[in-house]
PDB file of C-alpha atoms in Angstrom:
ATOM      1  CA  UNK A   1      25.548 -24.798  24.180  1.00 53.00           C
ATOM      2  CA  UNK A   2      24.147 -21.907  24.945  1.00 53.00           C
ATOM      3  CA  UNK A   3      21.683 -21.596  27.996  1.00 60.00           C
ATOM      4  CA  UNK A   4      18.179 -21.313  27.052  1.00 60.00           C
ATOM      5  CA  UNK A   5      17.891 -18.072  28.930  1.00 60.00           C
ATOM      6  CA  UNK A   6      21.075 -16.007  26.806  1.00 56.00           C
ATOM      7  CA  UNK A   7      18.751 -17.067  23.742  1.00 59.00           C
ATOM      8  CA  UNK A   8      16.185 -15.627  25.034  1.00 61.00           C
ATOM      9  CA  UNK A   9      17.642 -12.458  25.588  1.00 54.00           C
ATOM     10  CA  UNK A  10      19.847 -12.442  22.398  1.00 58.00           C
ATOM     11  CA  UNK A  11      16.114 -12.733  20.501  1.00 54.00           C
ATOM     12  CA  UNK A  12      14.998 -10.374  22.769  1.00 50.00           C
ATOM     13  CA  UNK A  13      17.379  -7.508  21.731  1.00 47.00           C
ATOM     14  CA  UNK A  14      17.057  -8.841  18.052  1.00 53.00           C
ATOM     15  CA  UNK A  15      13.862  -8.638  17.742  1.00 50.00           C
ATOM     16  CA  UNK A  16      14.490  -4.457  20.031  1.00 48.00           C
ATOM     17  CA  UNK A  17      17.741  -3.555  17.531  1.00 52.00           C
ATOM     18  CA  UNK A  18      14.073  -4.570  14.605  1.00 50.00           C
ATOM     19  CA  UNK A  19      11.522  -2.013  16.080  1.00 52.00           C
ATOM     20  CA  UNK A  20      14.733   0.430  16.533  1.00 57.00           C
ATOM     21  CA  UNK A  21      15.632   0.217  13.408  1.00 63.00           C
ATOM     22  CA  UNK A  22      12.163   0.481  12.411  1.00 71.00           C
ATOM     23  CA  UNK A  23      11.599   3.592  13.935  1.00 86.00           C
ATOM     24  CA  UNK A  24      13.947   5.430  12.862  1.00 86.00           C
ATOM     25  CA  UNK A  25      13.123   4.083   9.393  1.00 89.00           C
ATOM     26  CA  UNK A  26       9.185   5.898   9.945  1.00 92.00           C
ATOM     27  CA  UNK A  27      11.107   9.137  10.493  1.00 94.00           C
ATOM     28  CA  UNK A  28      13.566   9.561   8.397  1.00 95.00           C
ATOM     29  CA  UNK A  29      10.446   8.795   5.637  1.00 95.00           C
ATOM     30  CA  UNK A  30       8.090  11.938   7.400  1.00 95.00           C
ATOM     31  CA  UNK A  31      11.792  13.419   7.623  1.00 96.00           C
ATOM     32  CA  UNK A  32      12.772  12.936   4.020  1.00 97.00           C
ATOM     33  CA  UNK A  33       9.039  14.078   2.650  1.00 97.00           C
ATOM     34  CA  UNK A  34       8.630  17.706   4.268  1.00 96.00           C
ATOM     35  CA  UNK A  35      12.751  18.031   2.145  1.00 97.00           C
ATOM     36  CA  UNK A  36      11.499  16.793  -0.360  1.00 97.00           C
ATOM     37  CA  UNK A  37       8.680  19.568  -0.725  1.00 96.00           C
ATOM     38  CA  UNK A  38       9.386  21.904   0.813  1.00 96.00           C
ATOM     39  CA  UNK A  39      12.908  22.094  -1.716  1.00 96.00           C
ATOM     40  CA  UNK A  40      12.159  19.548  -4.400  1.00 97.00           C
ATOM     41  CA  UNK A  41      13.834  16.362  -4.632  1.00 97.00           C
ATOM     42  CA  UNK A  42      16.024  16.912  -8.042  1.00 96.00           C
ATOM     43  CA  UNK A  43      18.879  18.591  -7.108  1.00 94.00           C
ATOM     44  CA  UNK A  44      19.412  16.015  -3.745  1.00 96.00           C
ATOM     45  CA  UNK A  45      21.826  14.008  -3.928  1.00 96.00           C
ATOM     46  CA  UNK A  46      22.290  10.596  -2.193  1.00 97.00           C
ATOM     47  CA  UNK A  47      24.885  12.169  -0.032  1.00 97.00           C
ATOM     48  CA  UNK A  48      23.516  15.794   0.723  1.00 96.00           C
ATOM     49  CA  UNK A  49      20.757  14.134   2.389  1.00 96.00           C
ATOM     50  CA  UNK A  50      22.141  11.410   5.045  1.00 96.00           C
ATOM     51  CA  UNK A  51      24.288  15.565   5.541  1.00 96.00           C
ATOM     52  CA  UNK A  52      20.821  16.806   5.693  1.00 95.00           C
ATOM     53  CA  UNK A  53      19.674  14.069   8.120  1.00 95.00           C
ATOM     54  CA  UNK A  54      22.190  13.603   9.838  1.00 94.00           C
ATOM     55  CA  UNK A  55      22.292   9.941   8.969  1.00 94.00           C
ATOM     56  CA  UNK A  56      24.615   7.279   7.045  1.00 94.00           C
ATOM     57  CA  UNK A  57      23.575   5.648   3.942  1.00 95.00           C
ATOM     58  CA  UNK A  58      23.741   2.225   5.653  1.00 94.00           C
ATOM     59  CA  UNK A  59      20.754   4.089   8.306  1.00 94.00           C
ATOM     60  CA  UNK A  60      19.264   5.882   4.827  1.00 95.00           C
ATOM     61  CA  UNK A  61      18.654   2.903   2.441  1.00 95.00           C
ATOM     62  CA  UNK A  62      16.968   1.440   5.090  1.00 94.00           C
ATOM     63  CA  UNK A  63      13.717   3.985   3.868  1.00 95.00           C
ATOM     64  CA  UNK A  64      14.865   2.336  -0.227  1.00 96.00           C
ATOM     65  CA  UNK A  65      17.022   0.651  -2.316  1.00 95.00           C
ATOM     66  CA  UNK A  66      17.802   3.422  -3.633  1.00 96.00           C
ATOM     67  CA  UNK A  67      17.430   7.197  -4.619  1.00 97.00           C
ATOM     68  CA  UNK A  68      15.010   5.878  -7.597  1.00 97.00           C
ATOM     69  CA  UNK A  69      13.571   4.283  -5.179  1.00 98.00           C
ATOM     70  CA  UNK A  70      13.379   6.303  -1.558  1.00 97.00           C
ATOM     71  CA  UNK A  71      12.156  10.047  -4.468  1.00 98.00           C
ATOM     72  CA  UNK A  72       9.318   7.767  -4.664  1.00 98.00           C
ATOM     73  CA  UNK A  73       8.491   5.727  -1.292  1.00 97.00           C
ATOM     74  CA  UNK A  74       8.674   9.264   0.068  1.00 98.00           C
ATOM     75  CA  UNK A  75       6.046  11.022  -2.498  1.00 98.00           C
ATOM     76  CA  UNK A  76       3.845   7.560  -1.869  1.00 97.00           C
ATOM     77  CA  UNK A  77       3.623   8.003   1.898  1.00 97.00           C
ATOM     78  CA  UNK A  78       2.548  12.202   0.733  1.00 96.00           C
ATOM     79  CA  UNK A  79      -0.282  10.802  -0.679  1.00 96.00           C
ATOM     80  CA  UNK A  80      -1.004   7.849   2.028  1.00 96.00           C
ATOM     81  CA  UNK A  81      -1.146  10.514   5.218  1.00 95.00           C
ATOM     82  CA  UNK A  82      -2.828  13.520   2.597  1.00 94.00           C
ATOM     83  CA  UNK A  83      -5.636  10.213   2.051  1.00 95.00           C
ATOM     84  CA  UNK A  84      -5.996   9.270   5.536  1.00 95.00           C
ATOM     85  CA  UNK A  85      -6.244  12.944   6.298  1.00 94.00           C
ATOM     86  CA  UNK A  86      -9.158  13.829   3.794  1.00 94.00           C
ATOM     87  CA  UNK A  87     -10.857  11.460   4.063  1.00 94.00           C
ATOM     88  CA  UNK A  88     -10.983  11.605   8.239  1.00 94.00           C
ATOM     89  CA  UNK A  89     -12.100  15.552   7.015  1.00 92.00           C
ATOM     90  CA  UNK A  90     -15.625  14.091   5.711  1.00 94.00           C
ATOM     91  CA  UNK A  91     -16.838  11.285   7.908  1.00 92.00           C
ATOM     92  CA  UNK A  92     -19.493  12.487   9.404  1.00 91.00           C
ATOM     93  CA  UNK A  93     -20.444  15.350   6.813  1.00 91.00           C
ATOM     94  CA  UNK A  94     -23.410  14.286   5.404  1.00 89.00           C
ATOM     95  CA  UNK A  95     -24.477  17.003   3.034  1.00 89.00           C
ATOM     96  CA  UNK A  96     -23.589  14.852  -0.321  1.00 87.00           C
ATOM     97  CA  UNK A  97     -22.512  18.991  -1.679  1.00 85.00           C
ATOM     98  CA  UNK A  98     -20.788  19.940   1.228  1.00 88.00           C
ATOM     99  CA  UNK A  99     -18.109  16.183   1.742  1.00 90.00           C
ATOM    100  CA  UNK A 100     -17.500  17.363  -2.271  1.00 89.00           C
ATOM    101  CA  UNK A 101     -16.572  20.930  -1.302  1.00 86.00           C
ATOM    102  CA  UNK A 102     -15.222  19.842   1.995  1.00 89.00           C
ATOM    103  CA  UNK A 103     -12.806  16.659   0.003  1.00 91.00           C
ATOM    104  CA  UNK A 104     -11.908  18.779  -3.328  1.00 88.00           C
ATOM    105  CA  UNK A 105     -11.289  21.411  -0.268  1.00 87.00           C
ATOM    106  CA  UNK A 106      -8.963  18.719   1.642  1.00 89.00           C
ATOM    107  CA  UNK A 107      -7.645  17.868  -1.738  1.00 89.00           C
ATOM    108  CA  UNK A 108      -6.613  21.626  -2.544  1.00 87.00           C
ATOM    109  CA  UNK A 109      -4.838  21.846   0.876  1.00 87.00           C
ATOM    110  CA  UNK A 110      -2.770  18.689   0.514  1.00 90.00           C
ATOM    111  CA  UNK A 111      -1.716  20.059  -2.867  1.00 88.00           C
ATOM    112  CA  UNK A 112      -1.167  23.664  -0.956  1.00 87.00           C
ATOM    113  CA  UNK A 113       2.254  22.021   1.021  1.00 90.00           C
ATOM    114  CA  UNK A 114       3.743  20.949  -2.005  1.00 89.00           C
ATOM    115  CA  UNK A 115       6.382  24.266  -3.168  1.00 91.00           C
ATOM    116  CA  UNK A 116       6.805  24.971  -6.429  1.00 88.00           C
ATOM    117  CA  UNK A 117      10.366  23.309  -6.747  1.00 94.00           C
ATOM    118  CA  UNK A 118       8.562  19.476  -5.826  1.00 95.00           C
ATOM    119  CA  UNK A 119       5.387  19.921  -8.336  1.00 91.00           C
ATOM    120  CA  UNK A 120       7.660  20.681 -11.337  1.00 92.00           C
ATOM    121  CA  UNK A 121      10.338  17.768 -10.774  1.00 96.00           C
ATOM    122  CA  UNK A 122       7.044  15.636  -9.405  1.00 95.00           C
ATOM    123  CA  UNK A 123       5.001  16.221 -12.540  1.00 92.00           C
ATOM    124  CA  UNK A 124       8.076  16.145 -15.011  1.00 94.00           C
ATOM    125  CA  UNK A 125       9.660  12.187 -13.972  1.00 96.00           C
ATOM    126  CA  UNK A 126       7.587   9.605 -14.619  1.00 97.00           C
ATOM    127  CA  UNK A 127       7.756   7.822 -12.125  1.00 97.00           C
ATOM    128  CA  UNK A 128       6.508   9.632  -9.640  1.00 97.00           C
ATOM    129  CA  UNK A 129       4.409  11.228 -12.241  1.00 95.00           C
ATOM    130  CA  UNK A 130       2.735   8.307 -12.803  1.00 96.00           C
ATOM    131  CA  UNK A 131       1.554   8.079  -8.448  1.00 96.00           C
ATOM    132  CA  UNK A 132       0.180  11.650  -9.077  1.00 92.00           C
ATOM    133  CA  UNK A 133      -1.824  10.691 -11.886  1.00 91.00           C
ATOM    134  CA  UNK A 134      -3.138   7.375  -9.856  1.00 93.00           C
ATOM    135  CA  UNK A 135      -4.419   9.449  -6.881  1.00 92.00           C
ATOM    136  CA  UNK A 136      -5.691  12.468  -9.432  1.00 87.00           C
ATOM    137  CA  UNK A 137      -7.483   9.714 -11.386  1.00 87.00           C
ATOM    138  CA  UNK A 138      -9.072   8.255  -7.788  1.00 90.00           C
ATOM    139  CA  UNK A 139      -9.254  11.464  -6.514  1.00 88.00           C
ATOM    140  CA  UNK A 140     -11.735  11.995  -9.297  1.00 86.00           C
ATOM    141  CA  UNK A 141     -13.735   8.747  -9.330  1.00 88.00           C
ATOM    142  CA  UNK A 142     -13.878   9.495  -5.191  1.00 90.00           C
ATOM    143  CA  UNK A 143     -16.262  12.174  -6.419  1.00 88.00           C
ATOM    144  CA  UNK A 144     -17.783  11.373  -8.895  1.00 86.00           C
ATOM    145  CA  UNK A 145     -19.083   7.881  -6.576  1.00 89.00           C
ATOM    146  CA  UNK A 146     -21.171  11.341  -4.232  1.00 89.00           C
ATOM    147  CA  UNK A 147     -22.123  12.786  -7.402  1.00 87.00           C
ATOM    148  CA  UNK A 148     -24.227   9.700  -7.664  1.00 87.00           C
ATOM    149  CA  UNK A 149     -25.051   9.418  -3.856  1.00 88.00           C
ATOM    150  CA  UNK A 150     -26.067  13.239  -4.166  1.00 87.00           C
ATOM    151  CA  UNK A 151     -28.229  12.046  -7.364  1.00 86.00           C
ATOM    152  CA  UNK A 152     -30.227   8.453  -5.646  1.00 88.00           C
ATOM    153  CA  UNK A 153     -30.775  11.210  -2.418  1.00 86.00           C
ATOM    154  CA  UNK A 154     -32.405  13.959  -4.093  1.00 85.00           C
ATOM    155  CA  UNK A 155     -29.788  16.787  -3.900  1.00 81.00           C
ATOM    156  CA  UNK A 156     -28.071  16.729  -7.302  1.00 81.00           C
ATOM    157  CA  UNK A 157     -30.302  16.498 -10.903  1.00 76.00           C
ATOM    158  CA  UNK A 158     -29.860  13.794 -12.409  1.00 75.00           C
ATOM    159  CA  UNK A 159     -29.284  15.381 -15.727  1.00 65.00           C
ATOM    160  CA  UNK A 160     -26.044  16.962 -14.394  1.00 67.00           C
ATOM    161  CA  UNK A 161     -24.305  13.926 -12.876  1.00 72.00           C
ATOM    162  CA  UNK A 162     -22.455  11.832 -15.689  1.00 73.00           C
ATOM    163  CA  UNK A 163     -21.494  15.789 -17.348  1.00 76.00           C
ATOM    164  CA  UNK A 164     -20.157  16.496 -14.383  1.00 76.00           C
ATOM    165  CA  UNK A 165     -18.253  13.777 -13.579  1.00 75.00           C
ATOM    166  CA  UNK A 166     -17.015  13.653 -16.970  1.00 79.00           C
ATOM    167  CA  UNK A 167     -15.514  17.585 -15.539  1.00 81.00           C
ATOM    168  CA  UNK A 168     -14.527  16.630 -12.880  1.00 80.00           C
ATOM    169  CA  UNK A 169     -12.059  13.922 -14.108  1.00 80.00           C
ATOM    170  CA  UNK A 170     -11.186  16.651 -16.812  1.00 83.00           C
ATOM    171  CA  UNK A 171     -10.423  19.359 -14.352  1.00 84.00           C
ATOM    172  CA  UNK A 172      -8.721  17.008 -12.091  1.00 82.00           C
ATOM    173  CA  UNK A 173      -6.773  15.411 -14.979  1.00 81.00           C
ATOM    174  CA  UNK A 174      -6.113  19.219 -16.700  1.00 84.00           C
ATOM    175  CA  UNK A 175      -4.597  19.928 -12.537  1.00 82.00           C
ATOM    176  CA  UNK A 176      -2.288  17.001 -13.194  1.00 76.00           C
ATOM    177  CA  UNK A 177      -0.524  17.862 -16.022  1.00 76.00           C
ATOM    178  CA  UNK A 178       0.007  21.586 -15.133  1.00 80.00           C
ATOM    179  CA  UNK A 179      -2.158  23.221 -18.072  1.00 83.00           C
ATOM    180  CA  UNK A 180      -4.796  23.892 -15.769  1.00 84.00           C
ATOM    181  CA  UNK A 181      -2.454  25.925 -13.622  1.00 84.00           C
ATOM    182  CA  UNK A 182      -0.773  27.552 -16.098  1.00 85.00           C
ATOM    183  CA  UNK A 183      -3.610  28.681 -18.312  1.00 88.00           C
ATOM    184  CA  UNK A 184      -5.044  29.952 -15.248  1.00 87.00           C
ATOM    185  CA  UNK A 185      -2.115  30.803 -12.393  1.00 89.00           C
ATOM    186  CA  UNK A 186      -3.586  28.809 -10.419  1.00 87.00           C
ATOM    187  CA  UNK A 187      -1.738  26.624  -7.782  1.00 86.00           C
ATOM    188  CA  UNK A 188      -2.695  23.302  -7.561  1.00 83.00           C
ATOM    189  CA  UNK A 189      -4.472  23.331  -4.357  1.00 83.00           C
ATOM    190  CA  UNK A 190      -6.280  26.796  -5.549  1.00 85.00           C
ATOM    191  CA  UNK A 191      -7.388  24.734  -8.754  1.00 86.00           C
ATOM    192  CA  UNK A 192      -8.827  21.782  -6.370  1.00 83.00           C
ATOM    193  CA  UNK A 193     -10.889  23.841  -4.274  1.00 81.00           C
ATOM    194  CA  UNK A 194     -12.404  25.970  -6.836  1.00 83.00           C
ATOM    195  CA  UNK A 195     -12.925  22.508  -8.180  1.00 82.00           C
ATOM    196  CA  UNK A 196     -15.414  21.712  -6.065  1.00 78.00           C
ATOM    197  CA  UNK A 197     -16.935  24.840  -5.591  1.00 76.00           C
ATOM    198  CA  UNK A 198     -18.144  25.079  -9.583  1.00 78.00           C
ATOM    199  CA  UNK A 199     -18.895  22.397  -9.706  1.00 74.00           C
ATOM    200  CA  UNK A 200     -21.270  22.288  -6.442  1.00 72.00           C
ATOM    201  CA  UNK A 201     -22.976  24.569  -7.366  1.00 69.00           C
ATOM    202  CA  UNK A 202     -24.446  23.839 -11.050  1.00 60.00           C
ATOM    203  CA  UNK A 203     -25.306  20.341  -8.860  1.00 61.00           C
ATOM    204  CA  UNK A 204     -27.970  21.606  -6.774  1.00 59.00           C
ATOM    205  CA  UNK A 205     -30.941  20.698  -7.655  1.00 49.00           C
ATOM    206  CA  UNK A 206     -33.247  24.032  -7.736  1.00 52.00           C
ATOM    207  CA  UNK A 207     -36.486  23.994  -5.105  1.00 47.00           C
ATOM    208  CA  UNK A 208     -39.544  22.944  -7.600  1.00 47.00           C
TER     209      UNK A 208
END
């Protein structure tokens, strides 16, 4: 029978290895995000990723179980981190118009981190395009909620709120699909920033 002390030491060693593995996996996720945002992902093989990140396949697969799953996890990670940063940036902002402008400017800032290569890869690969659509719709709902708050406070004209909410959804869909970007020559980051300014100038209640 193994001594109790030896059993406890073995348990601690196993927990330490799990913690180390988890930390390394998180580090790789951050490194993969930076690499994908800069270069896209369609041309990167598992072998090249291992070479670039200086890790083994086993270590890389600790992030996710396949190349396809890694790509999706990294894309989700980008949107999750961006969402937290954007939300934190408007926590103390009380003015409804300023909140919308800052929120969409935050979305624009996050999207401006995408290289053209990553953006094209993301919208042409269905699993990541679906992640993008999900987050775009969440952004539209968030702005619609802010518009409703502005109407309730008297900062926005109620008659225009429903139209503005629908316009936001259509404009964000246009950015997501690429149609708006192609028509205007704007990047996704620039488009989101401009949408905020455009909508707010049309919604703000005029002095009587």
